[in-house]
Amino acid sequence: MSTATPVRAYLSPGEVCEIIPGMTPNNLAQLRFTGKGPKLLKPTPRTVVYREADVVAWLEASERTITGAA
């Protein structure tokens, strides 16, 4: 029997902001607008959700070893 916390498949923009330190709803909306944020799903014209795995993958892809431009 597993006691691990179940992984939530879909996150609201607010939930994404809760798991990424420093992310705000406005920052996330701007990333959506410019196409630079995590992949998203838009099941209705006014609904945006994110797959948790896509958010984690996007975040992991930002890994750097230096702070300067590469």
PDB file of C-alpha atoms in Angstrom, residues 5-70:
ATOM      1  CA  THR A   5       0.637  12.023  -2.042  1.00  0.00           C
ATOM      2  CA  PRO A   6      -1.179  11.616  -5.354  1.00  0.00           C
ATOM      3  CA  VAL A   7       0.133  13.751  -8.201  1.00  0.00           C
ATOM      4  CA  ARG A   8      -2.441  16.215  -9.438  1.00  0.00           C
ATOM      5  CA  ALA A   9      -2.617  16.091 -13.187  1.00  0.00           C
ATOM      6  CA  TYR A  10      -3.921  19.625 -13.834  1.00  0.00           C
ATOM      7  CA  LEU A  11      -3.153  22.932 -12.171  1.00  0.00           C
ATOM      8  CA  SER A  12      -4.890  26.292 -12.330  1.00  0.00           C
ATOM      9  CA  PRO A  13      -2.729  29.384 -12.960  1.00  0.00           C
ATOM     10  CA  GLY A  14      -2.987  30.203  -9.242  1.00  0.00           C
ATOM     11  CA  GLU A  15      -1.738  26.737  -8.303  1.00  0.00           C
ATOM     12  CA  VAL A  16       1.190  27.120 -10.709  1.00  0.00           C
ATOM     13  CA  CYS A  17       2.099  30.367  -8.958  1.00  0.00           C
ATOM     14  CA  GLU A  18       1.985  28.595  -5.594  1.00  0.00           C
ATOM     15  CA  ILE A  19       4.554  25.983  -6.623  1.00  0.00           C
ATOM     16  CA  ILE A  20       7.005  28.318  -8.428  1.00  0.00           C
ATOM     17  CA  PRO A  21       8.692  30.704  -5.976  1.00  0.00           C
ATOM     18  CA  GLY A  22       8.317  34.330  -7.064  1.00  0.00           C
ATOM     19  CA  MET A  23       5.813  33.615  -9.841  1.00  0.00           C
ATOM     20  CA  THR A  24       2.782  35.900  -9.884  1.00  0.00           C
ATOM     21  CA  PRO A  25      -0.444  35.583 -11.868  1.00  0.00           C
ATOM     22  CA  ASN A  26       0.593  38.609 -13.948  1.00  0.00           C
ATOM     23  CA  ASN A  27       4.031  37.124 -14.708  1.00  0.00           C
ATOM     24  CA  LEU A  28       2.432  33.827 -15.706  1.00  0.00           C
ATOM     25  CA  ALA A  29      -0.115  35.595 -17.925  1.00  0.00           C
ATOM     26  CA  GLN A  30       2.707  37.509 -19.657  1.00  0.00           C
ATOM     27  CA  LEU A  31       4.623  34.256 -20.222  1.00  0.00           C
ATOM     28  CA  ARG A  32       1.441  32.762 -21.716  1.00  0.00           C
ATOM     29  CA  PHE A  33       0.987  35.773 -24.001  1.00  0.00           C
ATOM     30  CA  THR A  34       4.566  35.661 -25.279  1.00  0.00           C
ATOM     31  CA  GLY A  35       4.655  31.861 -25.559  1.00  0.00           C
ATOM     32  CA  LYS A  36       7.605  31.588 -23.168  1.00  0.00           C
ATOM     33  CA  GLY A  37       5.834  29.811 -20.303  1.00  0.00           C
ATOM     34  CA  PRO A  38       4.926  26.190 -19.702  1.00  0.00           C
ATOM     35  CA  LYS A  39       2.632  24.355 -22.109  1.00  0.00           C
ATOM     36  CA  LEU A  40      -1.014  24.967 -21.333  1.00  0.00           C
ATOM     37  CA  LEU A  41      -4.458  23.607 -22.119  1.00  0.00           C
ATOM     38  CA  LYS A  42      -7.424  25.812 -22.935  1.00  0.00           C
ATOM     39  CA  PRO A  43     -10.576  23.659 -22.769  1.00  0.00           C
ATOM     40  CA  THR A  44     -12.825  26.728 -23.022  1.00  0.00           C
ATOM     41  CA  PRO A  45     -12.096  30.274 -24.199  1.00  0.00           C
ATOM     42  CA  ARG A  46     -11.789  31.532 -20.605  1.00  0.00           C
ATOM     43  CA  THR A  47     -10.209  28.515 -18.905  1.00  0.00           C
ATOM     44  CA  VAL A  48      -6.486  27.834 -18.743  1.00  0.00           C
ATOM     45  CA  VAL A  49      -4.989  24.776 -17.035  1.00  0.00           C
ATOM     46  CA  TYR A  50      -1.505  23.346 -16.914  1.00  0.00           C
ATOM     47  CA  ARG A  51      -0.318  19.771 -16.657  1.00  0.00           C
ATOM     48  CA  GLU A  52       1.834  19.488 -13.569  1.00  0.00           C
ATOM     49  CA  ALA A  53       4.407  17.495 -15.556  1.00  0.00           C
ATOM     50  CA  ASP A  54       4.647  20.305 -18.163  1.00  0.00           C
ATOM     51  CA  VAL A  55       5.186  22.931 -15.469  1.00  0.00           C
ATOM     52  CA  VAL A  56       7.932  20.849 -13.850  1.00  0.00           C
ATOM     53  CA  ALA A  57       9.553  20.161 -17.254  1.00  0.00           C
ATOM     54  CA  TRP A  58       9.493  23.885 -18.128  1.00  0.00           C
ATOM     55  CA  LEU A  59      10.998  24.775 -14.783  1.00  0.00           C
ATOM     56  CA  GLU A  60      13.680  22.070 -15.052  1.00  0.00           C
ATOM     57  CA  ALA A  61      14.582  23.282 -18.562  1.00  0.00           C
ATOM     58  CA  SER A  62      15.596  26.630 -17.047  1.00  0.00           C
ATOM     59  CA  GLU A  63      18.457  25.031 -15.103  1.00  0.00           C
ATOM     60  CA  ARG A  64      21.708  26.977 -15.421  1.00  0.00           C
ATOM     61  CA  THR A  65      25.201  26.716 -13.999  1.00  0.00           C
ATOM     62  CA  ILE A  66      25.927  30.462 -14.324  1.00  0.00           C
ATOM     63  CA  THR A  67      23.755  33.553 -13.979  1.00  0.00           C
ATOM     64  CA  GLY A  68      25.135  35.352 -17.052  1.00  0.00           C
ATOM     65  CA  ALA A  69      23.828  35.026 -20.604  1.00  0.00           C
ATOM     66  CA  ALA A  70      24.887  31.833 -22.340  1.00  0.00           C
TER      67      ALA A  70
END
